């Protein structure tokens, strides 16, 4: 295509554009080479933000000398995205001096609505089993690994567990129970630091190590929600509840 501009006009255009020296035989703008953004893999960023959130949770917990201030710290905590979709922060409930502390996975729809742990169908079954070994719900302390409901009741991710675990561990430190009853694989894996299946972990006492180095007897069993779907496993869970009763009675 022929240009209507003469050489003089072209040169004055370059000059106006700040181009006042030649670096080659052909005219044209040399654009700086496009620098590739320094891509940090998303996974690294996620691991980093999980670590930061978990560190913030630990710091919040250290500043909580009692259950009420721990509840407030948890309600103010912004490090877990589950909170964005949850109606409630479901803290533990029950006897703060309980000898038996029961730990489930995460609130479901009923718990999220009412702001209390184990108040839905799983909770009713749990209560029946407790009653059957002579315990009232108000005598024990009940909580979950996560205080916020995962969408659709999906299993918590490792990152969600890692971020919320300091709050649970602090609850254990403050309650100082004699026995922990861990309901389901998520609770058992998180607190026993053991990736075995619930079928392998249940049925015998193991030790949970507190942050202060003390050991607490811990028994894992099937989650009540699982028992509601698999009634054939109820007899094994019942045997586990009898183990709890025996241990509480000093046998
Ligand atoms: N399932 C849980 O693990 N926890 C609850 O609070 C309710 C159902």
mmCIF file of C-alpha atoms and ligand atoms in Angstrom:
data_model
loop_
_atom_site.group_PDB
_atom_site.id
_atom_site.type_symbol
_atom_site.label_atom_id
_atom_site.label_comp_id
_atom_site.label_asym_id
_atom_site.label_seq_id
_atom_site.Cartn_x
_atom_site.Cartn_y
_atom_site.Cartn_z
ATOM 1 C CA UNK A 1 0.000 0.000 0.000
ATOM 2 C CA UNK A 2 1.384 3.367 -0.967
ATOM 3 C CA UNK A 3 1.751 5.929 1.784
ATOM 4 C CA UNK A 4 0.585 9.476 1.261
ATOM 5 C CA UNK A 5 3.159 10.669 3.795
ATOM 6 C CA UNK A 6 6.542 11.845 2.621
ATOM 7 C CA UNK A 7 9.802 10.930 4.370
ATOM 8 C CA UNK A 8 9.921 14.235 6.266
ATOM 9 C CA UNK A 9 6.469 13.725 7.693
ATOM 10 C CA UNK A 10 7.287 10.151 8.706
ATOM 11 C CA UNK A 11 10.479 11.206 10.491
ATOM 12 C CA UNK A 12 8.767 14.015 12.335
ATOM 13 C CA UNK A 13 6.062 11.535 13.395
ATOM 14 C CA UNK A 14 8.800 9.263 14.859
ATOM 15 C CA UNK A 15 10.457 12.210 16.577
ATOM 16 C CA UNK A 16 7.177 13.247 18.154
ATOM 17 C CA UNK A 17 6.791 9.696 19.350
ATOM 18 C CA UNK A 18 10.194 9.944 21.080
ATOM 19 C CA UNK A 19 12.078 7.816 18.576
ATOM 20 C CA UNK A 20 15.300 9.707 17.939
ATOM 21 C CA UNK A 21 17.819 7.024 17.006
ATOM 22 C CA UNK A 22 17.972 4.152 14.518
ATOM 23 C CA UNK A 23 18.851 0.629 15.577
ATOM 24 C CA UNK A 24 18.310 -1.252 12.318
ATOM 25 C CA UNK A 25 17.679 -0.978 8.615
ATOM 26 C CA UNK A 26 13.941 -1.321 8.764
ATOM 27 C CA UNK A 27 11.657 1.126 10.408
ATOM 28 C CA UNK A 28 9.156 0.077 12.969
ATOM 29 C CA UNK A 29 8.448 0.016 16.641
ATOM 30 C CA UNK A 30 10.191 -2.635 18.659
ATOM 31 C CA UNK A 31 7.890 -3.650 21.422
ATOM 32 C CA UNK A 32 9.502 -4.884 24.595
ATOM 33 C CA UNK A 33 9.393 -8.639 24.827
ATOM 34 C CA UNK A 34 6.308 -9.664 26.689
ATOM 35 C CA UNK A 35 7.328 -10.835 30.104
ATOM 36 C CA UNK A 36 5.616 -14.032 31.118
ATOM 37 C CA UNK A 37 3.819 -13.492 34.418
ATOM 38 C CA UNK A 38 5.743 -15.310 37.088
ATOM 39 C CA UNK A 39 3.233 -18.079 37.460
ATOM 40 C CA UNK A 40 3.176 -19.582 40.893
ATOM 41 C CA UNK A 41 1.194 -22.786 40.581
ATOM 42 C CA UNK A 42 -2.294 -22.404 42.060
ATOM 43 C CA UNK A 43 -1.608 -25.358 44.289
ATOM 44 C CA UNK A 44 1.330 -23.590 45.949
ATOM 45 C CA UNK A 45 -0.851 -20.557 46.597
ATOM 46 C CA UNK A 46 -3.543 -22.737 48.107
ATOM 47 C CA UNK A 47 -1.091 -24.546 50.378
ATOM 48 C CA UNK A 48 0.321 -21.174 51.418
ATOM 49 C CA UNK A 49 -3.095 -19.720 52.236
ATOM 50 C CA UNK A 50 -4.061 -22.870 54.162
ATOM 51 C CA UNK A 51 -0.861 -22.552 56.176
ATOM 52 C CA UNK A 52 -1.523 -18.877 56.864
ATOM 53 C CA UNK A 53 -5.146 -19.508 57.852
ATOM 54 C CA UNK A 54 -4.113 -22.363 60.133
ATOM 55 C CA UNK A 55 -1.462 -20.129 61.732
ATOM 56 C CA UNK A 56 -4.075 -17.397 62.279
ATOM 57 C CA UNK A 57 -6.437 -19.954 63.811
ATOM 58 C CA UNK A 58 -3.700 -21.154 66.188
ATOM 59 C CA UNK A 59 -2.953 -17.584 67.240
ATOM 60 C CA UNK A 60 -6.657 -16.891 67.826
ATOM 61 C CA UNK A 61 -6.882 -20.031 69.965
ATOM 62 C CA UNK A 62 -3.872 -19.109 72.083
ATOM 63 C CA UNK A 63 -5.673 -15.900 72.973
ATOM 64 C CA UNK A 64 -8.782 -17.799 74.154
ATOM 65 C CA UNK A 65 -8.546 -18.716 77.835
ATOM 66 C CA UNK A 66 -12.072 -20.181 78.051
ATOM 67 C CA UNK A 67 -14.829 -21.665 75.898
ATOM 68 C CA UNK A 68 -16.782 -18.436 75.549
ATOM 69 C CA UNK A 69 -13.810 -16.482 74.242
ATOM 70 C CA UNK A 70 -12.944 -19.393 71.957
ATOM 71 C CA UNK A 71 -16.473 -19.269 70.554
ATOM 72 C CA UNK A 72 -16.055 -15.542 69.897
ATOM 73 C CA UNK A 73 -12.680 -16.095 68.202
ATOM 74 C CA UNK A 74 -14.228 -18.777 66.009
ATOM 75 C CA UNK A 75 -17.158 -16.564 65.063
ATOM 76 C CA UNK A 76 -14.753 -13.757 64.128
ATOM 77 C CA UNK A 77 -12.420 -16.046 62.157
ATOM 78 C CA UNK A 78 -12.354 -15.370 58.402
ATOM 79 C CA UNK A 79 -9.869 -18.023 57.276
ATOM 80 C CA UNK A 80 -12.303 -20.699 56.063
ATOM 81 C CA UNK A 81 -14.428 -20.108 52.951
ATOM 82 C CA UNK A 82 -17.160 -22.471 54.231
ATOM 83 C CA UNK A 83 -18.249 -19.686 56.538
ATOM 84 C CA UNK A 84 -19.423 -17.641 53.540
ATOM 85 C CA UNK A 85 -22.249 -20.064 52.749
ATOM 86 C CA UNK A 86 -23.121 -21.140 56.277
ATOM 87 C CA UNK A 87 -25.933 -19.623 58.330
ATOM 88 C CA UNK A 88 -24.299 -20.469 61.655
ATOM 89 C CA UNK A 89 -20.952 -21.050 63.255
ATOM 90 C CA UNK A 90 -21.773 -24.253 65.113
ATOM 91 C CA UNK A 91 -19.659 -24.343 68.260
ATOM 92 C CA UNK A 92 -19.625 -27.257 70.704
ATOM 93 C CA UNK A 93 -22.483 -27.754 73.151
ATOM 94 C CA UNK A 94 -23.071 -29.589 76.386
ATOM 95 C CA UNK A 95 -21.313 -30.024 79.701
ATOM 96 C CA UNK A 96 -18.039 -28.068 79.839
ATOM 97 C CA UNK A 97 -16.847 -30.455 82.570
ATOM 98 C CA UNK A 98 -17.818 -33.573 80.648
ATOM 99 C CA UNK A 99 -15.791 -36.748 81.038
ATOM 100 C CA UNK A 100 -16.878 -37.804 77.555
ATOM 101 C CA UNK A 101 -16.351 -35.509 74.575
ATOM 102 C CA UNK A 102 -17.922 -36.542 71.264
ATOM 103 C CA UNK A 103 -16.553 -35.273 67.976
ATOM 104 C CA UNK A 104 -18.379 -35.498 64.649
ATOM 105 C CA UNK A 105 -17.535 -34.199 61.203
ATOM 106 C CA UNK A 106 -19.422 -31.004 60.392
ATOM 107 C CA UNK A 107 -22.873 -29.468 60.813
ATOM 108 C CA UNK A 108 -25.606 -30.630 58.454
ATOM 109 C CA UNK A 109 -28.631 -28.602 57.328
ATOM 110 C CA UNK A 110 -30.478 -28.890 60.683
ATOM 111 C CA UNK A 111 -27.382 -27.987 62.687
ATOM 112 C CA UNK A 112 -26.656 -25.033 60.403
ATOM 113 C CA UNK A 113 -30.246 -23.797 60.837
ATOM 114 C CA UNK A 114 -30.285 -24.196 64.621
ATOM 115 C CA UNK A 115 -26.638 -23.359 65.326
ATOM 116 C CA UNK A 116 -26.189 -26.506 67.457
ATOM 117 C CA UNK A 117 -24.311 -29.766 66.820
ATOM 118 C CA UNK A 118 -26.102 -33.071 66.219
ATOM 119 C CA UNK A 119 -29.719 -31.901 66.341
ATOM 120 C CA UNK A 120 -30.884 -33.638 63.148
ATOM 121 C CA UNK A 121 -31.486 -37.335 62.386
ATOM 122 C CA UNK A 122 -27.887 -38.319 63.197
ATOM 123 C CA UNK A 123 -28.176 -36.452 66.459
ATOM 124 C CA UNK A 124 -31.330 -38.341 67.445
ATOM 125 C CA UNK A 125 -29.609 -41.666 66.851
ATOM 126 C CA UNK A 126 -26.549 -40.495 68.776
ATOM 127 C CA UNK A 127 -28.750 -39.447 71.689
ATOM 128 C CA UNK A 128 -30.515 -42.847 71.726
ATOM 129 C CA UNK A 129 -27.177 -44.649 71.840
ATOM 130 C CA UNK A 130 -25.941 -42.415 74.644
ATOM 131 C CA UNK A 131 -29.138 -42.998 76.612
ATOM 132 C CA UNK A 132 -28.689 -46.732 76.142
ATOM 133 C CA UNK A 133 -25.377 -46.599 78.044
ATOM 134 C CA UNK A 134 -26.924 -44.444 80.759
ATOM 135 C CA UNK A 135 -25.761 -41.026 79.563
ATOM 136 C CA UNK A 136 -27.876 -37.958 78.920
ATOM 137 C CA UNK A 137 -26.972 -35.616 76.119
ATOM 138 C CA UNK A 138 -26.469 -32.750 78.611
ATOM 139 C CA UNK A 139 -23.847 -34.769 80.497
ATOM 140 C CA UNK A 140 -21.449 -35.003 77.566
ATOM 141 C CA UNK A 141 -19.841 -32.360 75.365
ATOM 142 C CA UNK A 142 -20.560 -32.603 71.634
ATOM 143 C CA UNK A 143 -18.727 -30.822 68.843
ATOM 144 C CA UNK A 144 -17.430 -31.220 65.283
ATOM 145 C CA UNK A 145 -14.166 -30.881 63.398
ATOM 146 C CA UNK A 146 -15.662 -28.082 61.316
ATOM 147 C CA UNK A 147 -18.012 -25.438 62.687
ATOM 148 C CA UNK A 148 -19.384 -24.571 59.233
ATOM 149 C CA UNK A 149 -21.550 -26.738 57.008
ATOM 150 C CA UNK A 150 -19.839 -27.876 53.797
ATOM 151 C CA UNK A 151 -22.178 -27.359 50.798
ATOM 152 C CA UNK A 152 -24.353 -30.407 50.195
ATOM 153 C CA UNK A 153 -22.827 -32.070 53.283
ATOM 154 C CA UNK A 154 -19.772 -33.076 51.287
ATOM 155 C CA UNK A 155 -16.763 -34.526 53.104
ATOM 156 C CA UNK A 156 -14.465 -31.776 54.402
ATOM 157 C CA UNK A 157 -11.267 -31.246 52.439
ATOM 158 C CA UNK A 158 -7.860 -31.726 54.081
ATOM 159 C CA UNK A 159 -7.325 -27.967 53.863
ATOM 160 C CA UNK A 160 -10.625 -27.204 55.655
ATOM 161 C CA UNK A 161 -9.743 -29.685 58.390
ATOM 162 C CA UNK A 162 -6.231 -28.246 58.756
ATOM 163 C CA UNK A 163 -7.581 -24.707 59.102
ATOM 164 C CA UNK A 164 -10.307 -25.568 61.638
ATOM 165 C CA UNK A 165 -8.380 -28.143 63.690
ATOM 166 C CA UNK A 166 -6.741 -25.625 66.062
ATOM 167 C CA UNK A 167 -10.224 -24.583 67.287
ATOM 168 C CA UNK A 168 -11.173 -28.177 67.990
ATOM 169 C CA UNK A 169 -7.875 -28.932 69.721
ATOM 170 C CA UNK A 170 -8.321 -25.875 71.907
ATOM 171 C CA UNK A 171 -11.824 -27.073 72.854
ATOM 172 C CA UNK A 172 -10.293 -30.407 73.898
ATOM 173 C CA UNK A 173 -7.610 -28.595 75.948
ATOM 174 C CA UNK A 174 -10.289 -26.544 77.713
ATOM 175 C CA UNK A 175 -12.752 -29.400 78.341
ATOM 176 C CA UNK A 176 -10.039 -31.889 79.375
ATOM 177 C CA UNK A 177 -12.267 -34.956 78.913
ATOM 178 C CA UNK A 178 -11.260 -38.440 80.079
ATOM 179 C CA UNK A 179 -12.423 -39.990 76.824
ATOM 180 C CA UNK A 180 -12.887 -38.857 73.236
ATOM 181 C CA UNK A 181 -15.480 -40.575 71.061
ATOM 182 C CA UNK A 182 -14.685 -39.933 67.404
ATOM 183 C CA UNK A 183 -17.613 -40.330 65.038
ATOM 184 C CA UNK A 184 -16.603 -41.340 61.535
ATOM 185 C CA UNK A 185 -13.439 -41.395 59.476
ATOM 186 C CA UNK A 186 -12.910 -37.630 59.215
ATOM 187 C CA UNK A 187 -12.814 -37.128 62.981
ATOM 188 C CA UNK A 188 -10.723 -40.258 63.542
ATOM 189 C CA UNK A 189 -8.178 -39.368 60.841
ATOM 190 C CA UNK A 190 -7.888 -35.752 61.958
ATOM 191 C CA UNK A 191 -7.356 -36.433 65.649
ATOM 192 C CA UNK A 192 -5.468 -39.714 65.593
ATOM 193 C CA UNK A 193 -3.183 -38.454 62.831
ATOM 194 C CA UNK A 194 -3.794 -41.733 61.062
ATOM 195 C CA UNK A 195 -5.132 -42.195 57.541
ATOM 196 C CA UNK A 196 -6.573 -45.702 58.082
ATOM 197 C CA UNK A 197 -10.211 -46.369 57.273
ATOM 198 C CA UNK A 198 -12.813 -46.095 60.033
ATOM 199 C CA UNK A 199 -13.362 -49.864 59.783
ATOM 200 C CA UNK A 200 -9.756 -50.409 60.857
ATOM 201 C CA UNK A 201 -9.597 -47.609 63.424
ATOM 202 C CA UNK A 202 -12.838 -48.358 65.271
ATOM 203 C CA UNK A 203 -13.348 -50.811 68.073
ATOM 204 C CA UNK A 204 -10.257 -50.255 70.223
ATOM 205 C CA UNK A 205 -8.934 -47.428 72.356
ATOM 206 C CA UNK A 206 -6.130 -45.359 70.884
ATOM 207 C CA UNK A 207 -4.423 -42.274 72.260
ATOM 208 C CA UNK A 208 -4.996 -38.654 71.310
ATOM 209 C CA UNK A 209 -2.033 -36.426 72.167
ATOM 210 C CA UNK A 210 -2.930 -32.952 73.399
ATOM 211 C CA UNK A 211 -0.883 -29.888 72.460
ATOM 212 C CA UNK A 212 0.487 -29.987 76.025
ATOM 213 C CA UNK A 213 1.749 -33.548 75.510
ATOM 214 C CA UNK A 214 -0.901 -35.318 77.629
ATOM 215 C CA UNK A 215 -2.657 -38.426 76.306
ATOM 216 C CA UNK A 216 -6.413 -38.976 76.224
ATOM 217 C CA UNK A 217 -8.129 -42.302 75.513
ATOM 218 C CA UNK A 218 -9.853 -42.042 72.139
ATOM 219 C CA UNK A 219 -12.279 -44.483 70.584
ATOM 220 C CA UNK A 220 -13.411 -44.186 66.974
ATOM 221 C CA UNK A 221 -16.694 -45.615 65.762
ATOM 222 C CA UNK A 222 -19.017 -45.368 62.783
ATOM 223 C CA UNK A 223 -20.741 -42.037 62.237
ATOM 224 C CA UNK A 224 -24.489 -42.127 63.051
ATOM 225 C CA UNK A 225 -25.285 -40.860 59.530
ATOM 226 C CA UNK A 226 -23.530 -43.952 58.185
ATOM 227 C CA UNK A 227 -25.455 -46.174 60.604
ATOM 228 C CA UNK A 228 -28.727 -44.679 59.365
ATOM 229 C CA UNK A 229 -27.806 -45.892 55.876
ATOM 230 C CA UNK A 230 -26.185 -49.178 56.977
ATOM 231 C CA UNK A 231 -28.235 -50.628 59.797
ATOM 232 C CA UNK A 232 -26.212 -53.868 59.664
ATOM 233 C CA UNK A 233 -23.243 -52.011 61.208
ATOM 234 C CA UNK A 234 -25.218 -50.839 64.232
ATOM 235 C CA UNK A 235 -24.152 -53.850 66.293
ATOM 236 C CA UNK A 236 -20.477 -52.891 65.898
ATOM 237 C CA UNK A 237 -21.214 -49.310 66.923
ATOM 238 C CA UNK A 238 -23.211 -50.598 69.875
ATOM 239 C CA UNK A 239 -20.215 -52.701 70.953
ATOM 240 C CA UNK A 240 -18.112 -49.510 70.780
ATOM 241 C CA UNK A 241 -20.578 -47.630 72.989
ATOM 242 C CA UNK A 242 -20.331 -50.466 75.533
ATOM 243 C CA UNK A 243 -16.538 -50.059 75.455
ATOM 244 C CA UNK A 244 -17.037 -46.373 76.243
ATOM 245 C CA UNK A 245 -19.368 -47.196 79.158
ATOM 246 C CA UNK A 246 -16.886 -49.718 80.541
ATOM 247 C CA UNK A 247 -13.996 -47.251 80.336
ATOM 248 C CA UNK A 248 -16.041 -44.490 82.007
ATOM 249 C CA UNK A 249 -16.879 -46.900 84.819
ATOM 250 C CA UNK A 250 -13.189 -47.616 85.315
ATOM 251 C CA UNK A 251 -13.228 -51.168 83.931
HETATM 252 N N1 LIG B 1 -23.121 -34.802 61.391
HETATM 253 C C1 LIG B 1 -22.036 -34.365 62.043
HETATM 254 O O1 LIG B 1 -20.938 -34.876 61.847
HETATM 255 N N2 LIG B 1 -22.189 -33.386 62.901
HETATM 256 C C2 LIG B 1 -23.332 -32.806 63.153
HETATM 257 O O2 LIG B 1 -23.375 -31.898 63.959
HETATM 258 C C3 LIG B 1 -24.467 -33.296 62.488
HETATM 259 C C4 LIG B 1 -24.343 -34.283 61.600
#
